[in-house]
PDB file of C-alpha atoms in Angstrom:
ATOM      1  CA  MET A 121      94.362 -29.508 -37.065  1.00  0.00           C
ATOM      2  CA  LYS A 122      95.549 -29.242 -33.463  1.00  0.00           C
ATOM      3  CA  TYR A 123      94.710 -26.488 -30.999  1.00  0.00           C
ATOM      4  CA  ARG A 124      95.462 -25.889 -27.314  1.00  0.00           C
ATOM      5  CA  TYR A 125      94.149 -22.917 -25.376  1.00  0.00           C
ATOM      6  CA  LEU A 126      93.270 -22.142 -21.755  1.00  0.00           C
ATOM      7  CA  ILE A 127      89.662 -21.097 -21.337  1.00  0.00           C
ATOM      8  CA  PHE A 128      88.022 -21.105 -17.933  1.00  0.00           C
ATOM      9  CA  SER A 129      84.355 -20.758 -18.816  1.00  0.00           C
ATOM     10  CA  LEU A 130      81.789 -21.431 -21.533  1.00  0.00           C
ATOM     11  CA  PHE A 131      79.466 -18.703 -22.762  1.00  0.00           C
ATOM     12  CA  LEU A 132      76.270 -20.512 -23.664  1.00  0.00           C
ATOM     13  CA  ILE A 133      72.784 -19.517 -24.760  1.00  0.00           C
ATOM     14  CA  THR A 134      71.880 -20.049 -21.126  1.00  0.00           C
ATOM     15  CA  THR A 135      74.291 -20.092 -18.204  1.00  0.00           C
ATOM     16  CA  LEU A 136      75.664 -23.496 -17.294  1.00  0.00           C
ATOM     17  CA  SER A 137      78.020 -24.184 -14.404  1.00  0.00           C
ATOM     18  CA  CYS A 138      81.410 -25.571 -15.308  1.00  0.00           C
ATOM     19  CA  GLY A 139      82.020 -26.705 -11.743  1.00  0.00           C
ATOM     20  CA  ASN A 140      85.243 -27.320  -9.821  1.00  0.00           C
ATOM     21  CA  PRO A 141      88.046 -28.032  -9.463  1.00  0.00           C
ATOM     22  CA  TYR A 142      89.540 -25.949 -12.264  1.00  0.00           C
ATOM     23  CA  SER A 143      93.008 -27.252 -11.518  1.00  0.00           C
ATOM     24  CA  ARG A 144      92.233 -30.649 -12.993  1.00  0.00           C
ATOM     25  CA  ALA A 145      90.818 -29.092 -16.146  1.00  0.00           C
ATOM     26  CA  ILE A 146      93.856 -26.826 -16.480  1.00  0.00           C
ATOM     27  CA  ASN A 147      96.176 -29.796 -16.106  1.00  0.00           C
ATOM     28  CA  GLU A 148      94.218 -31.690 -18.761  1.00  0.00           C
ATOM     29  CA  LEU A 149      94.480 -28.735 -21.143  1.00  0.00           C
ATOM     30  CA  LYS A 150      98.222 -28.483 -20.682  1.00  0.00           C
ATOM     31  CA  ASN A 151      98.709 -32.116 -21.601  1.00  0.00           C
ATOM     32  CA  THR A 152      96.180 -32.607 -24.384  1.00  0.00           C
ATOM     33  CA  GLU A 153      96.473 -32.038 -28.121  1.00  0.00           C
ATOM     34  CA  PHE A 154      93.036 -31.641 -29.623  1.00  0.00           C
ATOM     35  CA  LYS A 155      91.840 -32.784 -33.016  1.00  0.00           C
ATOM     36  CA  ASN A 156      88.638 -30.969 -33.915  1.00  0.00           C
ATOM     37  CA  ASP A 157      87.669 -32.523 -37.252  1.00  0.00           C
ATOM     38  CA  SER A 158      84.361 -33.946 -36.010  1.00  0.00           C
ATOM     39  CA  GLU A 159      83.556 -30.736 -34.117  1.00  0.00           C
ATOM     40  CA  LEU A 160      84.137 -28.751 -37.299  1.00  0.00           C
ATOM     41  CA  LEU A 161      81.690 -30.980 -39.170  1.00  0.00           C
ATOM     42  CA  THR A 162      79.111 -30.621 -36.398  1.00  0.00           C
ATOM     43  CA  ALA A 163      79.397 -26.832 -36.474  1.00  0.00           C
ATOM     44  CA  LYS A 164      79.081 -26.765 -40.281  1.00  0.00           C
ATOM     45  CA  LYS A 165      75.951 -28.933 -40.027  1.00  0.00           C
ATOM     46  CA  ALA A 166      74.434 -26.364 -37.643  1.00  0.00           C
ATOM     47  CA  ILE A 167      75.282 -23.498 -39.988  1.00  0.00           C
ATOM     48  CA  GLY A 168      73.648 -25.458 -42.811  1.00  0.00           C
ATOM     49  CA  PHE A 169      70.413 -25.634 -40.791  1.00  0.00           C
ATOM     50  CA  ILE A 170      70.560 -21.872 -40.242  1.00  0.00           C
ATOM     51  CA  LYS A 171      71.097 -21.262 -43.953  1.00  0.00           C
ATOM     52  CA  GLU A 172      68.139 -23.467 -44.919  1.00  0.00           C
ATOM     53  CA  ASN A 173      65.930 -21.968 -42.172  1.00  0.00           C
ATOM     54  CA  GLN A 174      65.519 -25.367 -40.488  1.00  0.00           C
ATOM     55  CA  LEU A 175      65.035 -24.212 -36.913  1.00  0.00           C
ATOM     56  CA  ASP A 176      63.647 -27.510 -35.594  1.00  0.00           C
ATOM     57  CA  SER A 177      66.678 -29.377 -36.951  1.00  0.00           C
ATOM     58  CA  LEU A 178      68.984 -26.804 -35.353  1.00  0.00           C
ATOM     59  CA  LYS A 179      67.220 -27.115 -31.998  1.00  0.00           C
ATOM     60  CA  SER A 180      67.570 -30.903 -32.136  1.00  0.00           C
ATOM     61  CA  MET A 181      71.349 -30.485 -31.906  1.00  0.00           C
ATOM     62  CA  PHE A 182      71.071 -28.964 -28.394  1.00  0.00           C
ATOM     63  CA  PRO A 183      70.499 -30.759 -25.069  1.00  0.00           C
ATOM     64  CA  GLU A 184      66.920 -30.496 -23.826  1.00  0.00           C
ATOM     65  CA  LYS A 185      67.893 -28.316 -20.840  1.00  0.00           C
ATOM     66  CA  ILE A 186      69.149 -25.584 -23.171  1.00  0.00           C
ATOM     67  CA  ILE A 187      66.156 -25.805 -25.510  1.00  0.00           C
ATOM     68  CA  ALA A 188      63.814 -25.519 -22.527  1.00  0.00           C
ATOM     69  CA  THR A 189      65.319 -22.261 -21.309  1.00  0.00           C
ATOM     70  CA  ALA A 190      66.040 -20.476 -24.620  1.00  0.00           C
ATOM     71  CA  THR A 191      63.325 -17.994 -25.586  1.00  0.00           C
ATOM     72  CA  ASP A 192      61.741 -17.654 -29.005  1.00  0.00           C
ATOM     73  CA  SER A 193      63.371 -14.231 -29.393  1.00  0.00           C
ATOM     74  CA  ILE A 194      66.828 -15.792 -28.988  1.00  0.00           C
ATOM     75  CA  TRP A 195      66.158 -18.353 -31.716  1.00  0.00           C
ATOM     76  CA  ARG A 196      64.673 -15.698 -33.978  1.00  0.00           C
ATOM     77  CA  ASP A 197      67.691 -13.442 -33.487  1.00  0.00           C
ATOM     78  CA  ILE A 198      70.101 -16.285 -34.292  1.00  0.00           C
ATOM     79  CA  MET A 199      68.265 -17.294 -37.442  1.00  0.00           C
ATOM     80  CA  GLU A 200      67.824 -13.753 -38.780  1.00  0.00           C
ATOM     81  CA  LYS A 201      71.402 -12.630 -38.127  1.00  0.00           C
ATOM     82  CA  GLY A 202      72.855 -15.958 -39.224  1.00  0.00           C
ATOM     83  CA  GLN A 203      70.973 -16.072 -42.515  1.00  0.00           C
ATOM     84  CA  LYS A 204      71.918 -12.466 -43.266  1.00  0.00           C
ATOM     85  CA  ALA A 205      75.626 -13.153 -42.609  1.00  0.00           C
ATOM     86  CA  ILE A 206      75.607 -16.307 -44.741  1.00  0.00           C
ATOM     87  CA  SER A 207      73.713 -14.729 -47.643  1.00  0.00           C
ATOM     88  CA  GLU A 208      76.119 -11.794 -47.913  1.00  0.00           C
ATOM     89  CA  SER A 209      79.316 -13.833 -47.915  1.00  0.00           C
ATOM     90  CA  LYS A 210      80.974 -16.976 -49.172  1.00  0.00           C
ATOM     91  CA  PHE A 211      81.520 -19.771 -46.656  1.00  0.00           C
ATOM     92  CA  PRO A 212      84.901 -19.315 -44.902  1.00  0.00           C
ATOM     93  CA  SER A 213      87.600 -21.893 -45.521  1.00  0.00           C
ATOM     94  CA  ASP A 214      88.615 -24.146 -42.628  1.00  0.00           C
ATOM     95  CA  SER A 215      91.884 -22.242 -42.255  1.00  0.00           C
ATOM     96  CA  LEU A 216      89.943 -19.074 -41.314  1.00  0.00           C
ATOM     97  CA  VAL A 217      87.877 -20.734 -38.575  1.00  0.00           C
ATOM     98  CA  GLN A 218      89.188 -19.913 -35.106  1.00  0.00           C
ATOM     99  CA  ILE A 219      89.057 -22.967 -32.830  1.00  0.00           C
ATOM    100  CA  SER A 220      89.911 -23.400 -29.169  1.00  0.00           C
ATOM    101  CA  ASN A 221      89.164 -26.089 -26.595  1.00  0.00           C
ATOM    102  CA  THR A 222      88.218 -26.279 -22.970  1.00  0.00           C
ATOM    103  CA  ILE A 223      87.688 -29.210 -20.607  1.00  0.00           C
ATOM    104  CA  ASN A 224      84.959 -29.405 -17.978  1.00  0.00           C
ATOM    105  CA  ILE A 225      85.401 -31.834 -15.092  1.00  0.00           C
ATOM    106  CA  LEU A 226      82.336 -32.133 -12.884  1.00  0.00           C
ATOM    107  CA  GLU A 227      81.832 -34.948 -10.367  1.00  0.00           C
ATOM    108  CA  ASP A 228      84.731 -36.838 -11.958  1.00  0.00           C
ATOM    109  CA  LYS A 229      83.071 -36.708 -15.377  1.00  0.00           C
ATOM    110  CA  LYS A 230      85.187 -35.104 -18.082  1.00  0.00           C
ATOM    111  CA  GLN A 231      83.742 -33.382 -21.139  1.00  0.00           C
ATOM    112  CA  ILE A 232      85.746 -31.661 -23.887  1.00  0.00           C
ATOM    113  CA  PHE A 233      84.248 -28.626 -25.632  1.00  0.00           C
ATOM    114  CA  ALA A 234      85.336 -26.949 -28.855  1.00  0.00           C
ATOM    115  CA  LYS A 235      84.650 -23.259 -29.467  1.00  0.00           C
ATOM    116  CA  LEU A 236      84.534 -22.378 -33.166  1.00  0.00           C
ATOM    117  CA  SER A 237      84.235 -18.900 -34.702  1.00  0.00           C
ATOM    118  CA  PHE A 238      83.324 -18.737 -38.413  1.00  0.00           C
ATOM    119  CA  PRO A 239      84.043 -15.340 -40.043  1.00  0.00           C
ATOM    120  CA  PHE A 240      81.533 -14.407 -42.740  1.00  0.00           C
ATOM    121  CA  THR A 241      82.992 -11.394 -44.561  1.00  0.00           C
ATOM    122  CA  ASP A 242      80.591  -9.364 -46.685  1.00  0.00           C
ATOM    123  CA  GLU A 243      81.132  -7.126 -49.679  1.00  0.00           C
ATOM    124  CA  LYS A 244      82.239  -4.226 -47.465  1.00  0.00           C
ATOM    125  CA  ASP A 245      85.043  -6.356 -46.002  1.00  0.00           C
ATOM    126  CA  SER A 246      83.332  -6.380 -42.598  1.00  0.00           C
ATOM    127  CA  SER A 247      82.764  -9.641 -40.763  1.00  0.00           C
ATOM    128  CA  GLN A 248      80.003 -11.277 -38.789  1.00  0.00           C
ATOM    129  CA  PHE A 249      81.015 -14.286 -36.709  1.00  0.00           C
ATOM    130  CA  ILE A 250      78.881 -17.365 -36.173  1.00  0.00           C
ATOM    131  CA  ASN A 251      80.230 -18.651 -32.850  1.00  0.00           C
ATOM    132  CA  ILE A 252      79.470 -22.239 -31.881  1.00  0.00           C
ATOM    133  CA  ILE A 253      80.303 -24.386 -28.841  1.00  0.00           C
ATOM    134  CA  THR A 254      80.079 -28.118 -29.479  1.00  0.00           C
ATOM    135  CA  SER A 255      80.863 -31.373 -27.729  1.00  0.00           C
ATOM    136  CA  GLU A 256      80.130 -34.985 -28.616  1.00  0.00           C
ATOM    137  CA  ASN A 257      78.082 -34.015 -31.704  1.00  0.00           C
ATOM    138  CA  GLN A 258      75.846 -31.669 -29.721  1.00  0.00           C
ATOM    139  CA  LEU A 259      75.704 -27.878 -29.481  1.00  0.00           C
ATOM    140  CA  TYR A 260      76.122 -26.066 -26.174  1.00  0.00           C
ATOM    141  CA  GLY A 261      76.374 -22.485 -27.390  1.00  0.00           C
ATOM    142  CA  LEU A 262      75.541 -20.441 -30.460  1.00  0.00           C
ATOM    143  CA  ASN A 263      75.511 -16.754 -31.245  1.00  0.00           C
ATOM    144  CA  VAL A 264      76.033 -14.389 -34.180  1.00  0.00           C
ATOM    145  CA  GLY A 265      77.964 -11.186 -33.583  1.00  0.00           C
ATOM    146  CA  ASP A 266      80.666  -8.738 -34.595  1.00  0.00           C
ATOM    147  CA  TYR A 267      83.438 -10.569 -32.760  1.00  0.00           C
ATOM    148  CA  PRO A 268      84.758 -14.119 -32.395  1.00  0.00           C
ATOM    149  CA  PHE A 269      85.040 -15.961 -29.095  1.00  0.00           C
ATOM    150  CA  GLY A 270      87.593 -14.387 -26.798  1.00  0.00           C
ATOM    151  CA  ARG A 271      87.578 -10.921 -28.346  1.00  0.00           C
ATOM    152  CA  ARG A 272      86.202  -8.029 -26.344  1.00  0.00           C
ATOM    153  CA  ILE A 273      85.077  -4.698 -27.746  1.00  0.00           C
ATOM    154  CA  ILE A 274      87.866  -2.833 -25.999  1.00  0.00           C
ATOM    155  CA  GLU A 275      90.312  -0.571 -27.784  1.00  0.00           C
ATOM    156  CA  PRO A 276      93.892  -1.712 -27.029  1.00  0.00           C
ATOM    157  CA  GLU A 277      95.757   0.562 -24.638  1.00  0.00           C
ATOM    158  CA  HIS A 278      99.121  -0.039 -26.257  1.00  0.00           C
ATOM    159  CA  SER A 279     100.028   2.054 -29.287  1.00  0.00           C
ATOM    160  CA  GLU A 280     103.081   1.453 -31.436  1.00  0.00           C
ATOM    161  CA  PRO A 281     105.050   4.707 -31.794  1.00  0.00           C
ATOM    162  CA  HIS A 282     104.880   6.640 -35.036  1.00  0.00           C
ATOM    163  CA  LEU A 283     107.898   6.528 -37.301  1.00  0.00           C
ATOM    164  CA  SER A 284     109.507   9.679 -38.691  1.00  0.00           C
ATOM    165  CA  TYR A 285     109.576   8.000 -42.110  1.00  0.00           C
ATOM    166  CA  HIS A 286     108.679   4.633 -43.631  1.00  0.00           C
ATOM    167  CA  ASN A 287     110.917   1.936 -45.066  1.00  0.00           C
ATOM    168  CA  ILE A 288     108.644  -0.584 -46.752  1.00  0.00           C
ATOM    169  CA  VAL A 289     109.993  -2.742 -49.577  1.00  0.00           C
ATOM    170  CA  TYR A 290     108.425  -5.234 -51.942  1.00  0.00           C
ATOM    171  CA  ASP A 291     110.777  -8.119 -51.093  1.00  0.00           C
ATOM    172  CA  SER A 292     109.746  -7.957 -47.417  1.00  0.00           C
ATOM    173  CA  ILE A 293     106.097  -8.777 -48.122  1.00  0.00           C
ATOM    174  CA  ASN A 294     105.023 -12.066 -46.558  1.00  0.00           C
ATOM    175  CA  TRP A 295     101.257 -11.829 -47.141  1.00  0.00           C
ATOM    176  CA  PHE A 296      98.976  -9.406 -48.974  1.00  0.00           C
ATOM    177  CA  ARG A 297      95.350  -8.593 -49.706  1.00  0.00           C
ATOM    178  CA  ILE A 298      93.999  -6.165 -52.293  1.00  0.00           C
ATOM    179  CA  TRP A 299      90.368  -5.243 -51.664  1.00  0.00           C
ATOM    180  CA  TYR A 300      88.380  -2.980 -53.991  1.00  0.00           C
ATOM    181  CA  GLY A 301      84.865  -1.614 -53.654  1.00  0.00           C
ATOM    182  CA  SER A 302      83.244   0.100 -56.621  1.00  0.00           C
ATOM    183  CA  GLY A 303      80.651   1.745 -54.389  1.00  0.00           C
ATOM    184  CA  PHE A 304      78.026   3.804 -56.158  1.00  0.00           C
ATOM    185  CA  LYS A 305      79.806   3.410 -59.528  1.00  0.00           C
ATOM    186  CA  LYS A 306      78.989  -0.302 -59.996  1.00  0.00           C
ATOM    187  CA  ASN A 307      81.545  -0.710 -62.757  1.00  0.00           C
ATOM    188  CA  ASP A 308      83.007  -3.807 -64.408  1.00  0.00           C
ATOM    189  CA  PHE A 309      85.972  -4.113 -62.050  1.00  0.00           C
ATOM    190  CA  GLY A 310      83.950  -5.532 -59.172  1.00  0.00           C
ATOM    191  CA  ASP A 311      81.998  -8.775 -59.006  1.00  0.00           C
ATOM    192  CA  SER A 312      78.199  -8.931 -58.942  1.00  0.00           C
ATOM    193  CA  TYR A 313      78.343  -7.278 -55.526  1.00  0.00           C
ATOM    194  CA  GLY A 314      80.633  -4.502 -56.792  1.00  0.00           C
ATOM    195  CA  TYR A 315      83.819  -5.793 -55.148  1.00  0.00           C
ATOM    196  CA  TYR A 316      86.937  -7.787 -55.895  1.00  0.00           C
ATOM    197  CA  ALA A 317      89.731  -9.213 -53.791  1.00  0.00           C
ATOM    198  CA  VAL A 318      93.120 -10.738 -54.487  1.00  0.00           C
ATOM    199  CA  SER A 319      95.150 -12.174 -51.643  1.00  0.00           C
ATOM    200  CA  GLY A 320      97.827 -14.702 -50.750  1.00  0.00           C
ATOM    201  CA  ASP A 321     101.481 -15.191 -49.921  1.00  0.00           C
ATOM    202  CA  LYS A 322     104.590 -13.760 -51.585  1.00  0.00           C
ATOM    203  CA  GLU A 323     104.564 -16.463 -54.266  1.00  0.00           C
ATOM    204  CA  LYS A 324     101.001 -15.535 -55.216  1.00  0.00           C
ATOM    205  CA  LEU A 325     101.936 -11.844 -55.256  1.00  0.00           C
ATOM    206  CA  ASP A 326     104.784 -12.464 -57.695  1.00  0.00           C
ATOM    207  CA  LYS A 327     102.367 -14.144 -60.096  1.00  0.00           C
ATOM    208  CA  LEU A 328     100.320 -10.951 -60.345  1.00  0.00           C
ATOM    209  CA  GLU A 329     103.260  -9.180 -61.988  1.00  0.00           C
ATOM    210  CA  ILE A 330     102.655  -5.927 -60.116  1.00  0.00           C
ATOM    211  CA  ARG A 331     106.110  -5.618 -58.577  1.00  0.00           C
ATOM    212  CA  PRO A 332     106.933  -2.380 -60.488  1.00  0.00           C
ATOM    213  CA  ILE A 333     103.679  -0.715 -59.400  1.00  0.00           C
ATOM    214  CA  LEU A 334     103.959  -1.750 -55.749  1.00  0.00           C
ATOM    215  CA  THR A 335     107.649  -0.867 -55.633  1.00  0.00           C
ATOM    216  CA  GLU A 336     106.887   2.652 -56.845  1.00  0.00           C
ATOM    217  CA  ILE A 337     103.983   2.987 -54.393  1.00  0.00           C
ATOM    218  CA  PHE A 338     106.261   1.999 -51.529  1.00  0.00           C
ATOM    219  CA  GLU A 339     109.047   4.320 -52.668  1.00  0.00           C
ATOM    220  CA  LEU A 340     106.600   7.220 -52.896  1.00  0.00           C
ATOM    221  CA  ILE A 341     105.337   6.518 -49.379  1.00  0.00           C
ATOM    222  CA  ASN A 342     108.879   6.184 -48.039  1.00  0.00           C
ATOM    223  CA  SER A 343     109.825   9.609 -49.413  1.00  0.00           C
ATOM    224  CA  ALA A 344     106.529  11.445 -48.858  1.00  0.00           C
ATOM    225  CA  LYS A 345     106.019  14.103 -46.217  1.00  0.00           C
ATOM    226  CA  ILE A 346     103.732  12.876 -43.438  1.00  0.00           C
ATOM    227  CA  ASP A 347     100.976  15.477 -43.088  1.00  0.00           C
ATOM    228  CA  SER A 348      99.483  14.237 -39.840  1.00  0.00           C
ATOM    229  CA  THR A 349      99.593  11.363 -37.361  1.00  0.00           C
ATOM    230  CA  ASP A 350      97.186  10.141 -34.730  1.00  0.00           C
ATOM    231  CA  PHE A 351      96.082   6.990 -32.941  1.00  0.00           C
ATOM    232  CA  ASN A 352      92.912   5.420 -34.244  1.00  0.00           C
ATOM    233  CA  TYR A 353      91.642   1.895 -33.677  1.00  0.00           C
ATOM    234  CA  LEU A 354      88.438   1.546 -35.688  1.00  0.00           C
ATOM    235  CA  ARG A 355      87.994   2.525 -39.314  1.00  0.00           C
ATOM    236  CA  PRO A 356      85.690   5.561 -39.721  1.00  0.00           C
ATOM    237  CA  LYS A 357      82.098   4.849 -40.617  1.00  0.00           C
ATOM    238  CA  ARG A 358      81.269   5.479 -44.244  1.00  0.00           C
ATOM    239  CA  ASN A 359      78.815   8.275 -44.950  1.00  0.00           C
ATOM    240  CA  GLY A 360      77.985   7.167 -48.488  1.00  0.00           C
ATOM    241  CA  ASP A 361      78.774   4.345 -50.867  1.00  0.00           C
ATOM    242  CA  SER A 362      82.187   5.557 -51.993  1.00  0.00           C
ATOM    243  CA  GLU A 363      84.605   3.821 -54.360  1.00  0.00           C
ATOM    244  CA  TYR A 364      87.779   2.784 -52.527  1.00  0.00           C
ATOM    245  CA  ILE A 365      90.915   0.634 -52.527  1.00  0.00           C
ATOM    246  CA  TYR A 366      92.210  -1.053 -49.370  1.00  0.00           C
ATOM    247  CA  LEU A 367      95.638  -2.725 -49.320  1.00  0.00           C
ATOM    248  CA  ARG A 368      96.881  -4.956 -46.506  1.00  0.00           C
ATOM    249  CA  PHE A 369     100.377  -6.374 -46.059  1.00  0.00           C
ATOM    250  CA  LYS A 370     102.322  -8.407 -43.544  1.00  0.00           C
ATOM    251  CA  MET A 371     106.003  -7.544 -43.710  1.00  0.00           C
ATOM    252  CA  LEU A 372     109.136  -9.406 -42.645  1.00  0.00           C
ATOM    253  CA  ASN A 373     111.483  -6.421 -42.269  1.00  0.00           C
ATOM    254  CA  GLU A 374     112.075  -4.335 -39.157  1.00  0.00           C
ATOM    255  CA  PRO A 375     110.186  -2.759 -37.516  1.00  0.00           C
ATOM    256  CA  TYR A 376     107.000  -3.756 -39.348  1.00  0.00           C
ATOM    257  CA  LYS A 377     107.259  -7.469 -38.616  1.00  0.00           C
ATOM    258  CA  ASP A 378     106.563  -6.654 -34.967  1.00  0.00           C
ATOM    259  CA  PHE A 379     103.782  -4.149 -35.651  1.00  0.00           C
ATOM    260  CA  GLY A 380     101.144  -6.288 -37.339  1.00  0.00           C
ATOM    261  CA  GLU A 381      99.656  -5.334 -40.689  1.00  0.00           C
ATOM    262  CA  PHE A 382     100.728  -2.418 -42.850  1.00  0.00           C
ATOM    263  CA  THR A 383      97.624  -0.999 -44.541  1.00  0.00           C
ATOM    264  CA  ILE A 384      96.844   1.630 -47.169  1.00  0.00           C
ATOM    265  CA  TYR A 385      93.307   2.964 -47.581  1.00  0.00           C
ATOM    266  CA  TYR A 386      92.266   5.453 -50.242  1.00  0.00           C
ATOM    267  CA  ILE A 387      88.842   6.739 -51.308  1.00  0.00           C
ATOM    268  CA  LEU A 388      88.952   6.903 -55.082  1.00  0.00           C
ATOM    269  CA  GLU A 389      85.667   8.758 -55.474  1.00  0.00           C
ATOM    270  CA  GLU A 390      82.958   9.861 -53.047  1.00  0.00           C
ATOM    271  CA  GLU A 391      79.276   9.373 -53.688  1.00  0.00           C
ATOM    272  CA  ASN A 392      77.816  12.683 -54.810  1.00  0.00           C
ATOM    273  CA  GLY A 393      76.535  14.729 -51.868  1.00  0.00           C
ATOM    274  CA  LYS A 394      77.919  12.340 -49.252  1.00  0.00           C
ATOM    275  CA  PRO A 395      81.394  13.502 -48.224  1.00  0.00           C
ATOM    276  CA  GLU A 396      83.546  10.979 -46.373  1.00  0.00           C
ATOM    277  CA  GLU A 397      85.730  11.598 -43.350  1.00  0.00           C
ATOM    278  CA  LEU A 398      89.405  12.001 -44.345  1.00  0.00           C
ATOM    279  CA  SER A 399      88.584  11.639 -48.044  1.00  0.00           C
ATOM    280  CA  ASP A 400      91.282  14.237 -48.807  1.00  0.00           C
ATOM    281  CA  PHE A 401      93.931  11.905 -47.427  1.00  0.00           C
ATOM    282  CA  ILE A 402      95.636   8.619 -48.140  1.00  0.00           C
ATOM    283  CA  THR A 403      95.390   6.752 -44.847  1.00  0.00           C
ATOM    284  CA  ILE A 404      98.206   4.447 -43.756  1.00  0.00           C
ATOM    285  CA  LYS A 405      98.585   2.313 -40.638  1.00  0.00           C
ATOM    286  CA  HIS A 406     101.409   0.066 -39.520  1.00  0.00           C
ATOM    287  CA  SER A 407      99.569  -1.407 -36.535  1.00  0.00           C
ATOM    288  CA  LYS A 408      96.114  -1.456 -35.012  1.00  0.00           C
ATOM    289  CA  LYS A 409      96.238   2.162 -33.876  1.00  0.00           C
ATOM    290  CA  SER A 410      99.198   4.102 -35.299  1.00  0.00           C
ATOM    291  CA  ARG A 411      97.810   6.099 -38.218  1.00  0.00           C
ATOM    292  CA  TYR A 412      99.483   8.363 -40.803  1.00  0.00           C
ATOM    293  CA  LEU A 413      97.683  10.793 -43.108  1.00  0.00           C
ATOM    294  CA  TYR A 414      99.037  11.945 -46.467  1.00  0.00           C
ATOM    295  CA  ASN A 415      97.230  14.749 -48.259  1.00  0.00           C
ATOM    296  CA  LYS A 416      96.346  13.460 -51.718  1.00  0.00           C
ATOM    297  CA  SER A 417      96.850  16.908 -53.304  1.00  0.00           C
ATOM    298  CA  ASN A 418     100.519  16.724 -52.260  1.00  0.00           C
ATOM    299  CA  ASN A 419     100.913  13.143 -53.479  1.00  0.00           C
ATOM    300  CA  LEU A 420      99.396  13.094 -56.953  1.00  0.00           C
ATOM    301  CA  LYS A 421     101.905  10.537 -58.244  1.00  0.00           C
ATOM    302  CA  LEU A 422     101.000   8.190 -55.395  1.00  0.00           C
ATOM    303  CA  VAL A 423      97.305   8.648 -56.214  1.00  0.00           C
ATOM    304  CA  GLU A 424      98.068   7.829 -59.858  1.00  0.00           C
ATOM    305  CA  LYS A 425      99.897   4.590 -58.954  1.00  0.00           C
ATOM    306  CA  LEU A 426      97.144   3.525 -56.539  1.00  0.00           C
ATOM    307  CA  LYS A 427      94.627   3.925 -59.348  1.00  0.00           C
ATOM    308  CA  GLU A 428      96.860   1.949 -61.686  1.00  0.00           C
ATOM    309  CA  LEU A 429      96.979  -0.887 -59.160  1.00  0.00           C
ATOM    310  CA  THR A 430      93.211  -0.657 -58.636  1.00  0.00           C
ATOM    311  CA  TYR A 431      92.138  -0.847 -62.257  1.00  0.00           C
ATOM    312  CA  LYS A 432      94.309  -3.799 -63.230  1.00  0.00           C
ATOM    313  CA  ASP A 433      92.855  -7.055 -64.558  1.00  0.00           C
ATOM    314  CA  TYR A 434      93.904  -9.807 -62.126  1.00  0.00           C
ATOM    315  CA  GLY A 435      92.277 -12.540 -64.194  1.00  0.00           C
ATOM    316  CA  ARG A 436      92.122 -15.985 -62.642  1.00  0.00           C
ATOM    317  CA  HIS A 437      93.827 -14.733 -59.473  1.00  0.00           C
ATOM    318  CA  GLN A 438      90.819 -12.613 -58.563  1.00  0.00           C
ATOM    319  CA  GLU A 439      88.638 -14.175 -55.870  1.00  0.00           C
ATOM    320  CA  THR A 440      85.159 -15.059 -57.094  1.00  0.00           C
ATOM    321  CA  ARG A 441      82.004 -15.144 -54.980  1.00  0.00           C
ATOM    322  CA  TRP A 442      78.760 -16.823 -55.873  1.00  0.00           C
ATOM    323  CA  HIS A 443      75.234 -15.701 -55.039  1.00  0.00           C
TER     324      HIS A 443
END
């Protein structure tokens, strides 16, 4: 795999100076194609030490100057958060790991760093990232958090405009993900955690033989009256352990191909005594912020088809997670 990005600084456990001049490093970045196979192996080795609670082995991967300045509370925080993230998720495939490179030139000595972000997605479809900086088989940075390297917790200012109606079609799907959570019901549709997922490209979607269901869902959305619109970036926090279905699509047709993902979220049943925000609505987004609300009482046929899609046996195509 080859990656090329411009990054001007390293965020380490302790602060290290990257030195000057930056111009030489920038020029190196522009003219270098990086292969990060060994860096990926080094990062996976570190994650293995976290999983097995081998703190001394993990520390041995860092230069002495970092070990000397890192407090016990930092190591404890890394191990606790890291082990929790790993235990609640399957290990991400290499294709999901975000990798970028930077070059440090100090006193005519060049050193290449790789920054790797491993997304560990739990049963609620939320992710914790184990972020690692490595160079020459050593670690120079490590943290566990809600975001990968380079992402800031800032809501985007730009909002795609709302459409007066939708025009989504099955044949325009390029990628999909069906995510189900059984919540408090703990039925046989979910895995041992109470969840299932099916995802892939258009070819994989065709194999599921759900074209008629999805086509009708899309047609119902295209013709439905939009009850309300707003701009919302983050998904609302869940009050209880509700049963829900969450559909994600990447589309090739206009204008959706320029918007990002098209998503459909519907709470199938609330946990008794714990009402959820917007549980009376089918929630649809066509970008990070542009949200549409459809009252479920006015769209009973759409609710019926969403349930039909939810409670289908996807057999060998269903993603399996191991304890």
